[in-house]
mmCIF file of C-alpha atoms and ligand atoms in Angstrom:
data_model
loop_
_atom_site.group_PDB
_atom_site.id
_atom_site.type_symbol
_atom_site.label_atom_id
_atom_site.label_comp_id
_atom_site.label_asym_id
_atom_site.label_seq_id
_atom_site.Cartn_x
_atom_site.Cartn_y
_atom_site.Cartn_z
ATOM 1 C CA MET X 1 18.671 41.642 -266.944
ATOM 2 C CA HIS X 2 14.793 42.124 -268.781
ATOM 3 C CA PRO X 3 12.857 39.293 -266.900
ATOM 4 C CA PHE X 4 11.757 38.271 -270.823
ATOM 5 C CA THR X 5 15.957 37.942 -271.442
ATOM 6 C CA SER X 6 15.937 35.955 -268.390
ATOM 7 C CA ALA X 7 13.194 33.816 -269.557
ATOM 8 C CA PHE X 8 14.472 33.323 -273.058
ATOM 9 C CA LEU X 9 17.822 32.521 -272.477
ATOM 10 C CA LEU X 10 16.429 29.620 -269.588
ATOM 11 C CA LEU X 11 14.347 28.259 -272.116
ATOM 12 C CA LEU X 12 17.061 28.700 -274.824
ATOM 13 C CA ALA X 13 19.138 26.886 -272.680
ATOM 14 C CA ALA X 14 16.524 24.092 -271.794
ATOM 15 C CA HIS X 15 15.290 23.471 -274.939
ATOM 16 C CA VAL X 16 19.343 23.162 -276.461
ATOM 17 C CA ILE X 17 19.395 20.559 -273.622
ATOM 18 C CA VAL X 18 16.695 18.921 -273.742
ATOM 19 C CA GLN X 19 17.605 18.095 -277.236
ATOM 20 C CA VAL X 20 20.858 16.995 -276.895
ATOM 21 C CA TRP X 21 19.729 14.745 -274.005
ATOM 22 C CA LEU X 22 17.568 12.712 -276.169
ATOM 23 C CA ALA X 23 20.133 12.752 -278.461
ATOM 24 C CA ARG X 24 22.741 11.033 -276.639
ATOM 25 C CA ARG X 25 19.605 8.750 -275.397
ATOM 26 C CA GLN X 26 18.796 7.678 -279.001
ATOM 27 C CA ILE X 27 22.277 7.049 -279.476
ATOM 28 C CA MET X 28 22.774 5.569 -276.603
ATOM 29 C CA PHE X 29 19.965 2.938 -277.509
ATOM 30 C CA VAL X 30 20.214 2.426 -280.686
ATOM 31 C CA SER X 31 24.313 1.362 -280.371
ATOM 32 C CA THR X 32 23.138 -1.061 -277.605
ATOM 33 C CA HIS X 33 20.560 -2.690 -279.165
ATOM 34 C CA ARG X 34 23.101 -2.600 -283.064
ATOM 35 C CA ALA X 35 23.537 -6.621 -282.427
ATOM 36 C CA ALA X 36 19.981 -7.667 -282.566
ATOM 37 C CA VAL X 37 17.308 -7.821 -285.357
ATOM 38 C CA PRO X 38 14.240 -7.877 -282.423
ATOM 39 C CA PRO X 39 11.857 -10.421 -283.693
ATOM 40 C CA GLY X 40 8.953 -10.786 -285.969
ATOM 41 C CA PHE X 41 11.470 -8.516 -288.359
ATOM 42 C CA ALA X 42 14.558 -11.404 -288.384
ATOM 43 C CA ALA X 43 12.946 -12.770 -291.978
ATOM 44 C CA VAL X 44 13.285 -9.493 -294.081
ATOM 45 C CA VAL X 45 15.885 -7.217 -292.087
ATOM 46 C CA SER X 46 19.207 -9.293 -292.048
ATOM 47 C CA SER X 47 21.528 -8.006 -288.983
ATOM 48 C CA VAL X 48 23.838 -6.388 -291.738
ATOM 49 C CA ASP X 49 20.974 -4.593 -292.071
ATOM 50 C CA HIS X 50 20.442 -3.625 -288.938
ATOM 51 C CA ALA X 51 23.577 -2.761 -287.608
ATOM 52 C CA ARG X 52 23.546 0.023 -291.097
ATOM 53 C CA ALA X 53 20.349 1.556 -289.704
ATOM 54 C CA ALA X 54 21.463 1.819 -286.043
ATOM 55 C CA ASP X 55 24.750 4.015 -288.098
ATOM 56 C CA TYR X 56 23.184 6.158 -289.766
ATOM 57 C CA THR X 57 20.861 6.561 -286.715
ATOM 58 C CA ALA X 58 23.568 7.720 -284.688
ATOM 59 C CA ALA X 59 24.937 9.585 -287.595
ATOM 60 C CA ARG X 60 21.504 11.605 -288.157
ATOM 61 C CA GLN X 61 21.786 12.293 -283.702
ATOM 62 C CA ARG X 62 25.935 13.337 -283.879
ATOM 63 C CA LEU X 63 24.975 15.724 -286.597
ATOM 64 C CA GLY X 64 21.150 16.734 -284.900
ATOM 65 C CA ILE X 65 23.374 17.608 -281.341
ATOM 66 C CA VAL X 66 26.024 20.066 -283.864
ATOM 67 C CA GLU X 67 23.484 21.423 -285.239
ATOM 68 C CA THR X 68 21.017 22.917 -282.187
ATOM 69 C CA VAL X 69 23.615 24.032 -280.380
ATOM 70 C CA TYR X 70 24.729 26.080 -283.402
ATOM 71 C CA GLU X 71 21.110 27.461 -283.867
ATOM 72 C CA ALA X 72 20.966 27.881 -280.896
ATOM 73 C CA ALA X 73 23.838 29.869 -280.622
ATOM 74 C CA ILE X 74 22.406 32.067 -284.227
ATOM 75 C CA ALA X 75 18.940 33.263 -282.718
ATOM 76 C CA LEU X 76 21.859 35.028 -279.388
ATOM 77 C CA TRP X 77 23.878 36.503 -281.490
ATOM 78 C CA LEU X 78 20.798 37.668 -284.497
ATOM 79 C CA THR X 79 18.741 39.007 -280.857
ATOM 80 C CA LEU X 80 21.310 40.025 -278.376
ATOM 81 C CA GLY X 81 24.000 39.840 -279.932
ATOM 82 C CA GLY X 82 22.790 42.504 -282.242
ATOM 83 C CA GLY X 83 22.180 40.707 -285.751
ATOM 84 C CA ILE X 84 18.852 41.793 -286.486
ATOM 85 C CA ALA X 85 19.787 45.389 -285.373
ATOM 86 C CA SER X 86 22.726 45.833 -287.731
ATOM 87 C CA VAL X 87 21.149 44.354 -290.536
ATOM 88 C CA GLY X 88 17.961 46.424 -289.578
ATOM 89 C CA SER X 89 20.530 49.279 -289.598
ATOM 90 C CA ILE X 90 22.211 48.194 -292.665
ATOM 91 C CA ALA X 91 18.522 47.555 -294.632
ATOM 92 C CA ALA X 92 17.800 51.571 -293.622
ATOM 93 C CA ASP X 93 20.481 52.658 -295.373
ATOM 94 C CA MET X 94 19.614 51.157 -298.459
ATOM 95 C CA SER X 95 15.836 52.360 -298.872
ATOM 96 C CA PRO X 96 14.193 55.554 -296.916
ATOM 97 C CA SER X 97 11.021 53.898 -297.431
ATOM 98 C CA PRO X 98 10.208 52.268 -294.009
ATOM 99 C CA LEU X 99 8.206 49.631 -295.724
ATOM 100 C CA LEU X 100 10.865 48.494 -298.127
ATOM 101 C CA ALA X 101 13.304 49.133 -295.440
ATOM 102 C CA GLY X 102 11.439 46.567 -293.231
ATOM 103 C CA THR X 103 11.077 43.869 -295.345
ATOM 104 C CA LEU X 104 15.089 44.032 -296.708
ATOM 105 C CA GLN X 105 15.782 43.192 -293.374
ATOM 106 C CA VAL X 106 13.637 40.453 -293.012
ATOM 107 C CA LEU X 107 14.836 38.775 -296.594
ATOM 108 C CA GLY X 108 18.326 39.654 -294.964
ATOM 109 C CA VAL X 109 18.196 37.498 -292.102
ATOM 110 C CA PHE X 110 16.548 35.079 -293.621
ATOM 111 C CA GLY X 111 19.487 35.403 -296.317
ATOM 112 C CA ALA X 112 21.226 34.960 -293.195
ATOM 113 C CA LEU X 113 20.252 32.076 -292.016
ATOM 114 C CA ALA X 114 20.025 30.869 -295.323
ATOM 115 C CA VAL X 115 23.970 30.971 -295.985
ATOM 116 C CA LEU X 116 24.494 29.900 -292.183
ATOM 117 C CA GLY X 117 22.357 26.484 -292.492
ATOM 118 C CA LEU X 118 24.418 26.055 -296.017
ATOM 119 C CA PRO X 119 27.183 23.748 -294.855
ATOM 120 C CA PHE X 120 24.635 21.422 -292.386
ATOM 121 C CA GLY X 121 23.138 21.180 -296.060
ATOM 122 C CA ILE X 122 26.122 19.886 -297.947
ATOM 123 C CA TYR X 123 27.398 18.280 -295.275
ATOM 124 C CA ARG X 124 23.977 16.177 -294.729
ATOM 125 C CA VAL X 125 23.478 15.445 -298.820
ATOM 126 C CA PHE X 126 27.111 14.948 -299.731
ATOM 127 C CA VAL X 127 28.973 13.393 -296.778
ATOM 128 C CA LEU X 128 25.696 11.656 -294.599
ATOM 129 C CA GLU X 129 23.970 10.268 -297.201
ATOM 130 C CA GLN X 130 26.418 9.944 -299.542
ATOM 131 C CA ARG X 131 28.289 7.465 -296.452
ATOM 132 C CA PHE X 132 24.946 5.391 -296.429
ATOM 133 C CA GLY X 133 24.651 5.406 -300.400
ATOM 134 C CA PHE X 134 21.493 6.783 -299.916
ATOM 135 C CA ASN X 135 22.559 10.187 -302.575
ATOM 136 C CA ARG X 136 21.954 10.441 -305.614
ATOM 137 C CA THR X 137 21.844 14.302 -305.570
ATOM 138 C CA ARG X 138 24.981 15.682 -308.090
ATOM 139 C CA PRO X 139 26.701 18.501 -306.952
ATOM 140 C CA ALA X 140 25.496 20.730 -310.169
ATOM 141 C CA THR X 141 21.678 19.768 -309.030
ATOM 142 C CA PHE X 142 22.815 20.182 -305.362
ATOM 143 C CA VAL X 143 23.515 23.640 -307.267
ATOM 144 C CA VAL X 144 20.491 24.763 -308.744
ATOM 145 C CA ASP X 145 18.398 23.631 -306.608
ATOM 146 C CA GLN X 146 19.710 26.300 -303.785
ATOM 147 C CA LEU X 147 19.599 29.189 -306.555
ATOM 148 C CA LYS X 148 15.991 27.878 -307.749
ATOM 149 C CA GLY X 149 14.930 27.155 -303.424
ATOM 150 C CA TRP X 150 16.431 30.890 -302.749
ATOM 151 C CA ALA X 151 14.616 32.575 -306.223
ATOM 152 C CA LEU X 152 10.985 31.644 -304.546
ATOM 153 C CA GLY X 153 12.000 32.446 -300.975
ATOM 154 C CA LEU X 154 13.473 35.758 -302.340
ATOM 155 C CA LEU X 155 9.378 36.348 -304.341
ATOM 156 C CA LEU X 156 7.130 34.238 -302.239
ATOM 157 C CA GLY X 157 8.508 35.570 -298.645
ATOM 158 C CA GLY X 158 9.434 39.526 -299.786
ATOM 159 C CA ALA X 159 5.751 39.451 -300.496
ATOM 160 C CA VAL X 160 4.543 37.889 -297.544
ATOM 161 C CA THR X 161 7.279 40.179 -295.636
ATOM 162 C CA ALA X 162 6.070 42.876 -297.818
ATOM 163 C CA CYS X 163 2.140 42.682 -297.165
ATOM 164 C CA VAL X 164 2.332 41.336 -293.363
ATOM 165 C CA LEU X 165 4.337 44.533 -292.562
ATOM 166 C CA TRP X 166 2.412 46.766 -295.052
ATOM 167 C CA ILE X 167 -0.762 45.564 -292.982
ATOM 168 C CA MET X 168 1.013 46.542 -289.473
ATOM 169 C CA ALA X 169 1.688 50.144 -290.704
ATOM 170 C CA THR X 170 -1.321 51.346 -292.021
ATOM 171 C CA ALA X 171 -4.734 48.479 -290.793
ATOM 172 C CA GLY X 172 -4.263 50.308 -286.839
ATOM 173 C CA HIS X 173 -4.644 48.093 -283.750
ATOM 174 C CA ALA X 174 -6.449 45.423 -284.846
ATOM 175 C CA TRP X 175 -3.908 44.682 -287.338
ATOM 176 C CA TRP X 176 -2.778 40.904 -286.837
ATOM 177 C CA LEU X 177 -7.206 40.329 -287.761
ATOM 178 C CA LEU X 178 -6.438 41.372 -290.990
ATOM 179 C CA GLY X 179 -2.129 39.826 -290.695
ATOM 180 C CA TRP X 180 -3.499 36.704 -289.716
ATOM 181 C CA ALA X 181 -6.424 36.572 -292.667
ATOM 182 C CA ALA X 182 -3.854 37.418 -295.133
ATOM 183 C CA TRP X 183 -1.859 34.925 -293.848
ATOM 184 C CA LEU X 184 -4.388 32.027 -294.000
ATOM 185 C CA THR X 185 -4.759 33.585 -297.665
ATOM 186 C CA PHE X 186 -1.209 32.891 -298.491
ATOM 187 C CA GLY X 187 -1.537 29.712 -297.519
ATOM 188 C CA LEU X 188 -4.498 28.665 -299.535
ATOM 189 C CA LEU X 189 -2.423 30.007 -302.483
ATOM 190 C CA ALA X 190 0.573 28.039 -301.673
ATOM 191 C CA THR X 191 -1.842 25.310 -301.527
ATOM 192 C CA TRP X 192 -2.835 25.232 -304.548
ATOM 193 C CA ALA X 193 0.290 27.328 -306.100
ATOM 194 C CA TRP X 194 2.668 23.951 -305.156
ATOM 195 C CA PRO X 195 2.097 21.366 -307.400
ATOM 196 C CA ARG X 196 0.486 23.239 -310.416
ATOM 197 C CA LEU X 197 3.721 25.200 -309.861
ATOM 198 C CA ILE X 198 6.604 24.886 -307.524
ATOM 199 C CA ALA X 199 6.920 21.253 -307.254
ATOM 200 C CA PRO X 200 7.762 20.908 -311.106
ATOM 201 C CA LEU X 201 10.865 23.519 -310.718
ATOM 202 C CA PHE X 202 12.031 20.732 -308.731
ATOM 203 C CA ASN X 203 10.465 17.299 -309.873
ATOM 204 C CA ARG X 204 9.452 15.548 -313.362
ATOM 205 C CA PHE X 205 5.858 14.180 -312.494
ATOM 206 C CA SER X 206 3.692 11.664 -315.470
ATOM 207 C CA PRO X 207 1.415 10.580 -314.655
ATOM 208 C CA LEU X 208 0.922 6.591 -313.934
ATOM 209 C CA GLN X 209 1.725 4.696 -316.280
ATOM 210 C CA ASP X 210 1.835 0.663 -315.136
ATOM 211 C CA GLU X 211 -1.992 -0.195 -315.899
ATOM 212 C CA ALA X 212 -2.718 -2.692 -312.904
ATOM 213 C CA LEU X 213 -1.290 -0.889 -310.843
ATOM 214 C CA ARG X 214 -3.491 1.760 -312.381
ATOM 215 C CA ALA X 215 -6.150 -0.409 -312.191
ATOM 216 C CA ARG X 216 -5.815 -1.559 -307.644
ATOM 217 C CA VAL X 217 -5.729 2.698 -307.417
ATOM 218 C CA ASP X 218 -9.191 3.076 -309.085
ATOM 219 C CA ALA X 219 -10.206 0.548 -307.525
ATOM 220 C CA LEU X 220 -9.010 1.157 -303.767
ATOM 221 C CA LEU X 221 -10.313 4.343 -304.004
ATOM 222 C CA ALA X 222 -13.620 3.823 -305.837
ATOM 223 C CA ARG X 223 -14.052 1.490 -302.721
ATOM 224 C CA CYS X 224 -13.178 4.580 -300.158
ATOM 225 C CA ASP X 225 -15.415 6.366 -302.393
ATOM 226 C CA PHE X 226 -12.773 8.777 -303.107
ATOM 227 C CA ARG X 227 -12.036 11.271 -305.894
ATOM 228 C CA ALA X 228 -8.866 12.442 -306.521
ATOM 229 C CA LYS X 229 -7.589 13.994 -309.800
ATOM 230 C CA ALA X 230 -4.641 12.666 -311.091
ATOM 231 C CA VAL X 231 -1.473 9.696 -310.062
ATOM 232 C CA TYR X 232 1.414 10.843 -310.711
ATOM 233 C CA VAL X 233 4.429 9.097 -310.464
ATOM 234 C CA MET X 234 8.140 12.054 -309.764
ATOM 235 C CA ASP X 235 11.207 11.029 -309.701
ATOM 236 C CA GLY X 236 12.393 11.253 -305.978
ATOM 237 C CA SER X 237 15.154 9.055 -307.326
ATOM 238 C CA ARG X 238 16.605 11.959 -308.949
ATOM 239 C CA ARG X 239 18.319 13.022 -305.548
ATOM 240 C CA SER X 240 17.940 10.224 -303.087
ATOM 241 C CA ALA X 241 17.087 6.218 -302.921
ATOM 242 C CA HIS X 242 14.542 7.266 -299.776
ATOM 243 C CA GLY X 243 11.424 7.152 -300.776
ATOM 244 C CA ASN X 244 7.793 8.015 -299.921
ATOM 245 C CA ALA X 245 4.183 8.614 -301.414
ATOM 246 C CA TYR X 246 1.840 11.650 -300.355
ATOM 247 C CA PHE X 247 -1.122 13.688 -301.589
ATOM 248 C CA THR X 248 -1.282 17.180 -302.682
ATOM 249 C CA GLY X 249 -3.682 19.724 -303.376
ATOM 250 C CA LEU X 250 -7.310 21.358 -302.670
ATOM 251 C CA GLY X 251 -10.723 19.409 -302.880
ATOM 252 C CA ARG X 252 -11.985 17.792 -305.387
ATOM 253 C CA ALA X 253 -8.507 18.649 -307.175
ATOM 254 C CA LYS X 254 -6.905 16.672 -305.461
ATOM 255 C CA ARG X 255 -3.392 14.680 -306.208
ATOM 256 C CA ILE X 256 -2.033 11.437 -305.466
ATOM 257 C CA VAL X 257 2.302 11.850 -305.930
ATOM 258 C CA PHE X 258 3.953 8.059 -306.074
ATOM 259 C CA PHE X 259 7.944 8.591 -306.039
ATOM 260 C CA ASP X 260 10.007 6.289 -308.643
ATOM 261 C CA THR X 261 11.348 5.073 -305.132
ATOM 262 C CA LEU X 262 8.706 3.614 -303.812
ATOM 263 C CA LEU X 263 7.606 2.097 -306.989
ATOM 264 C CA SER X 264 10.359 0.318 -307.289
ATOM 265 C CA SER X 265 10.996 -1.123 -303.853
ATOM 266 C CA LEU X 266 7.508 -2.607 -302.879
ATOM 267 C CA THR X 267 5.142 -4.895 -304.444
ATOM 268 C CA PRO X 268 1.427 -3.983 -306.441
ATOM 269 C CA PRO X 269 -0.278 -4.514 -303.067
ATOM 270 C CA GLN X 270 1.790 -2.706 -300.950
ATOM 271 C CA VAL X 271 1.674 -0.105 -302.696
ATOM 272 C CA GLU X 272 -1.820 -0.208 -302.562
ATOM 273 C CA SER X 273 -2.137 -0.412 -298.834
ATOM 274 C CA VAL X 274 0.376 2.322 -298.519
ATOM 275 C CA LEU X 275 -2.272 4.595 -300.470
ATOM 276 C CA ALA X 276 -4.762 3.144 -298.566
ATOM 277 C CA HIS X 277 -2.905 5.011 -295.382
ATOM 278 C CA GLU X 278 -2.355 7.831 -296.860
ATOM 279 C CA LEU X 279 -5.714 7.817 -298.101
ATOM 280 C CA ALA X 280 -7.459 8.041 -294.759
ATOM 281 C CA HIS X 281 -5.415 11.313 -293.114
ATOM 282 C CA PHE X 282 -8.136 12.213 -296.072
ATOM 283 C CA LYS X 283 -11.148 9.994 -295.073
ATOM 284 C CA LEU X 284 -10.489 10.838 -291.213
ATOM 285 C CA ARG X 285 -10.063 14.251 -291.238
ATOM 286 C CA HIS X 286 -6.912 14.002 -289.936
ATOM 287 C CA ILE X 287 -5.488 16.689 -292.643
ATOM 288 C CA PRO X 288 -8.704 19.492 -291.738
ATOM 289 C CA GLN X 289 -8.177 19.232 -288.179
ATOM 290 C CA ARG X 290 -4.935 19.935 -288.504
ATOM 291 C CA LEU X 291 -5.686 22.566 -290.413
ATOM 292 C CA VAL X 292 -7.892 24.055 -288.160
ATOM 293 C CA PHE X 293 -5.269 23.833 -285.436
ATOM 294 C CA GLY X 294 -3.083 25.327 -287.834
ATOM 295 C CA ALA X 295 -5.145 27.933 -288.394
ATOM 296 C CA PHE X 296 -6.018 28.549 -284.041
ATOM 297 C CA ALA X 297 -2.387 28.088 -283.873
ATOM 298 C CA SER X 298 -1.805 31.356 -286.464
ATOM 299 C CA LEU X 299 -4.950 33.139 -284.702
ATOM 300 C CA GLY X 300 -3.189 32.902 -281.559
ATOM 301 C CA ALA X 301 0.052 34.203 -282.385
ATOM 302 C CA PHE X 302 -1.359 37.158 -284.211
ATOM 303 C CA ALA X 303 -2.777 37.965 -281.466
ATOM 304 C CA LEU X 304 0.572 37.588 -279.458
ATOM 305 C CA LEU X 305 2.682 39.235 -281.881
ATOM 306 C CA GLY X 306 0.401 41.920 -281.819
ATOM 307 C CA TRP X 307 0.608 42.288 -278.213
ATOM 308 C CA LEU X 308 4.362 42.327 -278.179
ATOM 309 C CA ALA X 309 5.006 44.761 -281.267
ATOM 310 C CA GLY X 310 3.214 47.146 -279.057
ATOM 311 C CA GLN X 311 5.583 46.667 -275.733
ATOM 312 C CA ASP X 312 8.843 48.973 -275.684
ATOM 313 C CA TRP X 313 10.991 45.844 -273.317
ATOM 314 C CA PHE X 314 10.099 43.442 -275.900
ATOM 315 C CA TYR X 315 12.567 44.990 -278.489
ATOM 316 C CA ALA X 316 14.817 45.916 -275.341
ATOM 317 C CA ALA X 317 15.276 42.852 -273.724
ATOM 318 C CA LEU X 318 15.916 41.045 -277.149
ATOM 319 C CA GLY X 319 18.785 43.158 -278.399
ATOM 320 C CA VAL X 320 17.033 45.638 -280.420
ATOM 321 C CA PRO X 321 17.397 49.519 -279.475
ATOM 322 C CA ARG X 322 14.752 50.886 -281.295
ATOM 323 C CA ARG X 323 11.038 49.527 -282.351
ATOM 324 C CA THR X 324 10.251 49.141 -285.623
ATOM 325 C CA ASP X 325 7.706 46.381 -286.912
ATOM 326 C CA ALA X 326 10.111 44.241 -289.123
ATOM 327 C CA ALA X 327 12.168 44.115 -285.974
ATOM 328 C CA ALA X 328 8.758 42.768 -283.922
ATOM 329 C CA LEU X 329 8.409 40.283 -286.886
ATOM 330 C CA LEU X 330 11.745 38.977 -286.923
ATOM 331 C CA LEU X 331 11.594 38.627 -283.046
ATOM 332 C CA PHE X 332 8.513 37.135 -282.641
ATOM 333 C CA LEU X 333 9.823 33.620 -285.371
ATOM 334 C CA LEU X 334 13.029 34.240 -283.773
ATOM 335 C CA VAL X 335 12.477 33.398 -280.259
ATOM 336 C CA THR X 336 8.805 31.864 -280.327
ATOM 337 C CA PRO X 337 10.383 28.547 -280.974
ATOM 338 C CA ALA X 338 12.387 28.827 -277.772
ATOM 339 C CA PHE X 339 9.259 29.031 -275.930
ATOM 340 C CA THR X 340 6.811 26.729 -278.114
ATOM 341 C CA TRP X 341 9.439 23.194 -278.213
ATOM 342 C CA VAL X 342 7.824 22.457 -274.676
ATOM 343 C CA ILE X 343 4.115 21.181 -276.401
ATOM 344 C CA SER X 344 5.953 18.959 -279.224
ATOM 345 C CA PRO X 345 5.368 16.529 -277.428
ATOM 346 C CA LEU X 346 1.792 16.445 -277.067
ATOM 347 C CA LEU X 347 1.972 17.330 -280.840
ATOM 348 C CA ALA X 348 4.157 13.921 -281.363
ATOM 349 C CA ALA X 349 1.300 11.873 -279.718
ATOM 350 C CA TRP X 350 -1.191 13.425 -281.451
ATOM 351 C CA SER X 351 0.455 12.462 -284.794
ATOM 352 C CA ARG X 352 0.591 8.912 -283.480
ATOM 353 C CA ARG X 353 -2.271 8.140 -282.758
ATOM 354 C CA HIS X 354 -3.444 9.318 -286.610
ATOM 355 C CA GLU X 355 -1.056 7.356 -287.646
ATOM 356 C CA TYR X 356 -2.985 3.721 -286.164
ATOM 357 C CA GLN X 357 -6.115 5.582 -286.502
ATOM 358 C CA ALA X 358 -4.799 5.285 -290.982
ATOM 359 C CA ASP X 359 -2.945 1.580 -289.975
ATOM 360 C CA ALA X 360 -6.533 0.416 -289.171
ATOM 361 C CA PHE X 361 -8.396 2.409 -291.425
ATOM 362 C CA ALA X 362 -5.985 0.454 -294.267
ATOM 363 C CA ALA X 363 -6.144 -2.964 -292.793
ATOM 364 C CA ARG X 364 -10.094 -2.361 -293.519
ATOM 365 C CA HIS X 365 -10.010 -1.145 -296.895
ATOM 366 C CA SER X 366 -6.679 -2.797 -298.698
ATOM 367 C CA ASP X 367 -4.668 -5.281 -296.940
ATOM 368 C CA ALA X 368 -2.724 -4.995 -293.110
ATOM 369 C CA GLU X 369 -0.693 -7.918 -293.456
ATOM 370 C CA ALA X 370 0.444 -6.036 -296.670
ATOM 371 C CA LEU X 371 0.983 -2.712 -295.120
ATOM 372 C CA ALA X 372 3.060 -4.379 -292.635
ATOM 373 C CA ALA X 373 4.954 -6.116 -294.939
ATOM 374 C CA ALA X 374 5.549 -2.288 -297.002
ATOM 375 C CA LEU X 375 6.010 -1.011 -294.013
ATOM 376 C CA VAL X 376 8.882 -3.633 -292.546
ATOM 377 C CA THR X 377 10.529 -3.249 -296.246
ATOM 378 C CA LEU X 378 11.146 0.830 -296.170
ATOM 379 C CA TYR X 379 12.181 0.864 -292.595
ATOM 380 C CA LYS X 380 15.009 -1.300 -293.905
ATOM 381 C CA ASP X 381 15.231 0.090 -296.731
ATOM 382 C CA ASN X 382 15.313 3.674 -295.623
ATOM 383 C CA ALA X 383 17.736 2.712 -293.132
ATOM 384 C CA SER X 384 14.581 3.604 -289.868
ATOM 385 C CA THR X 385 15.964 2.280 -286.616
ATOM 386 C CA LEU X 386 13.256 -0.685 -285.753
ATOM 387 C CA THR X 387 14.533 0.442 -281.788
ATOM 388 C CA PRO X 388 14.171 3.916 -281.244
ATOM 389 C CA ASP X 389 14.310 4.918 -276.951
ATOM 390 C CA PRO X 390 11.072 5.307 -275.812
ATOM 391 C CA LEU X 391 11.705 8.928 -274.707
ATOM 392 C CA TYR X 392 13.368 10.119 -277.456
ATOM 393 C CA SER X 393 10.263 8.221 -279.431
ATOM 394 C CA ALA X 394 7.965 9.704 -277.342
ATOM 395 C CA PHE X 395 9.566 13.196 -277.503
ATOM 396 C CA HIS X 396 9.855 13.340 -281.152
ATOM 397 C CA ASP X 397 8.941 10.570 -283.407
ATOM 398 C CA SER X 398 5.760 11.019 -285.324
ATOM 399 C CA HIS X 399 5.500 7.988 -286.049
ATOM 400 C CA PRO X 400 4.829 5.188 -283.940
ATOM 401 C CA PRO X 401 7.823 2.746 -283.365
ATOM 402 C CA PRO X 402 8.211 -0.176 -285.696
ATOM 403 C CA ALA X 403 7.398 -2.731 -283.050
ATOM 404 C CA ALA X 404 4.361 -1.639 -281.820
ATOM 405 C CA ARG X 405 3.010 -0.761 -285.093
ATOM 406 C CA ILE X 406 4.130 -3.413 -286.899
ATOM 407 C CA ALA X 407 2.210 -5.893 -284.248
ATOM 408 C CA ARG X 408 -0.892 -3.920 -283.718
ATOM 409 C CA LEU X 409 -1.224 -4.113 -287.442
ATOM 410 C CA ARG X 410 0.248 -8.496 -287.131
ATOM 411 C CA GLY X 411 -2.961 -8.037 -284.176
ATOM 412 C CA THR X 412 -0.037 -8.837 -282.041
ATOM 413 C CA ALA X 413 1.568 -7.714 -279.104
ATOM 414 C CA ALA X 414 4.243 -5.684 -279.175
ATOM 415 C CA PRO X 415 7.124 -7.443 -278.231
ATOM 416 C CA VAL X 416 9.871 -5.992 -275.373
ATOM 417 C CA ALA X 417 12.528 -5.012 -277.172
ATOM 418 C CA PRO X 418 15.059 -8.114 -276.212
ATOM 419 C CA ARG X 419 17.972 -7.406 -273.715
ATOM 420 C CA PRO X 420 21.562 -8.124 -275.889
HETATM 421 ZN ZN1 LIG Z 1 0.219 8.760 -292.081
#
């Protein structure tokens, strides 16, 4: 066996083992603390809510375990099992042009992944979310969403793939630099197009009507010296009872989007504090830092792909007998996650640092108590667990554990989770 095959198999196996182990820890920990609402939350979160959050967390983790194993099996089938190679020969029969055949191969593999992932999507929405009372998606909406998503994937994915494959075939040795530049350009275009052209395909966006809330939002933006073009309300309730708020767009054309579900569950001061938190991610330059990190990470990825694509062993070790640009691209996209998962705890820790900083900013420019109350309401409404396993949380969570986060906002020490 080629050493690279062994390394891939070893890291993929380690990935599955660590994910399953962490998920099982999370299920155990949450179940152990199912009966007792942690101190500081008991005033808002009832023991029924708390138990429901524990059951919801455990159900999602169980589904996640099955999905992790399933995805690893698919990755094995596509690589060592010859899946990529088979799709490649079908694509080559369909088109004499290597560029078109390569694009068809990439689209074919991603199409297969989308179809194979569909049972999980259906189960998640219509069984899991349904059972816990979150689902609002009708089957017809689900089908239309899938069709739109696939059409977009075909159009945008096809364009990017064809562009990268063309650069690989024509730009010579340093193609990866040009490929990276094209990738960044596409990212910018997508950021521009998302709020204008893509998001409206799935949701309705209407300007914020509530005058009092609008005045609060404007006052906050003025206080923080922040320019945003518009404030919208999105009909998130069409699909789910989960609430959220986000910023979108570039430069001065930024938009603020509130889910209608968020506005219906929070008071105006709480909405303002949540917005102050989101705003902090811009004012504290978290978003630019992430963009710069992403740009450098993708440069590294393209450089690595540029080198790997020229190595015959890269193809042979991963189940592809013939060297083609499309196969290099596919192998790279499918195999790198088996290696990069080891740095995900670092990224999660970085994100949690940003969350604490954004909370502190919101406390300075808005109201710490309102944000704490808003978060507790959101934890309750979204059935988020208040008692995550510390190790699971350290590895996966982009946001700090609820008890620590609320304690910091209220200026008290984080209470230790009680033993039942
Ligand atoms: Zn945040």
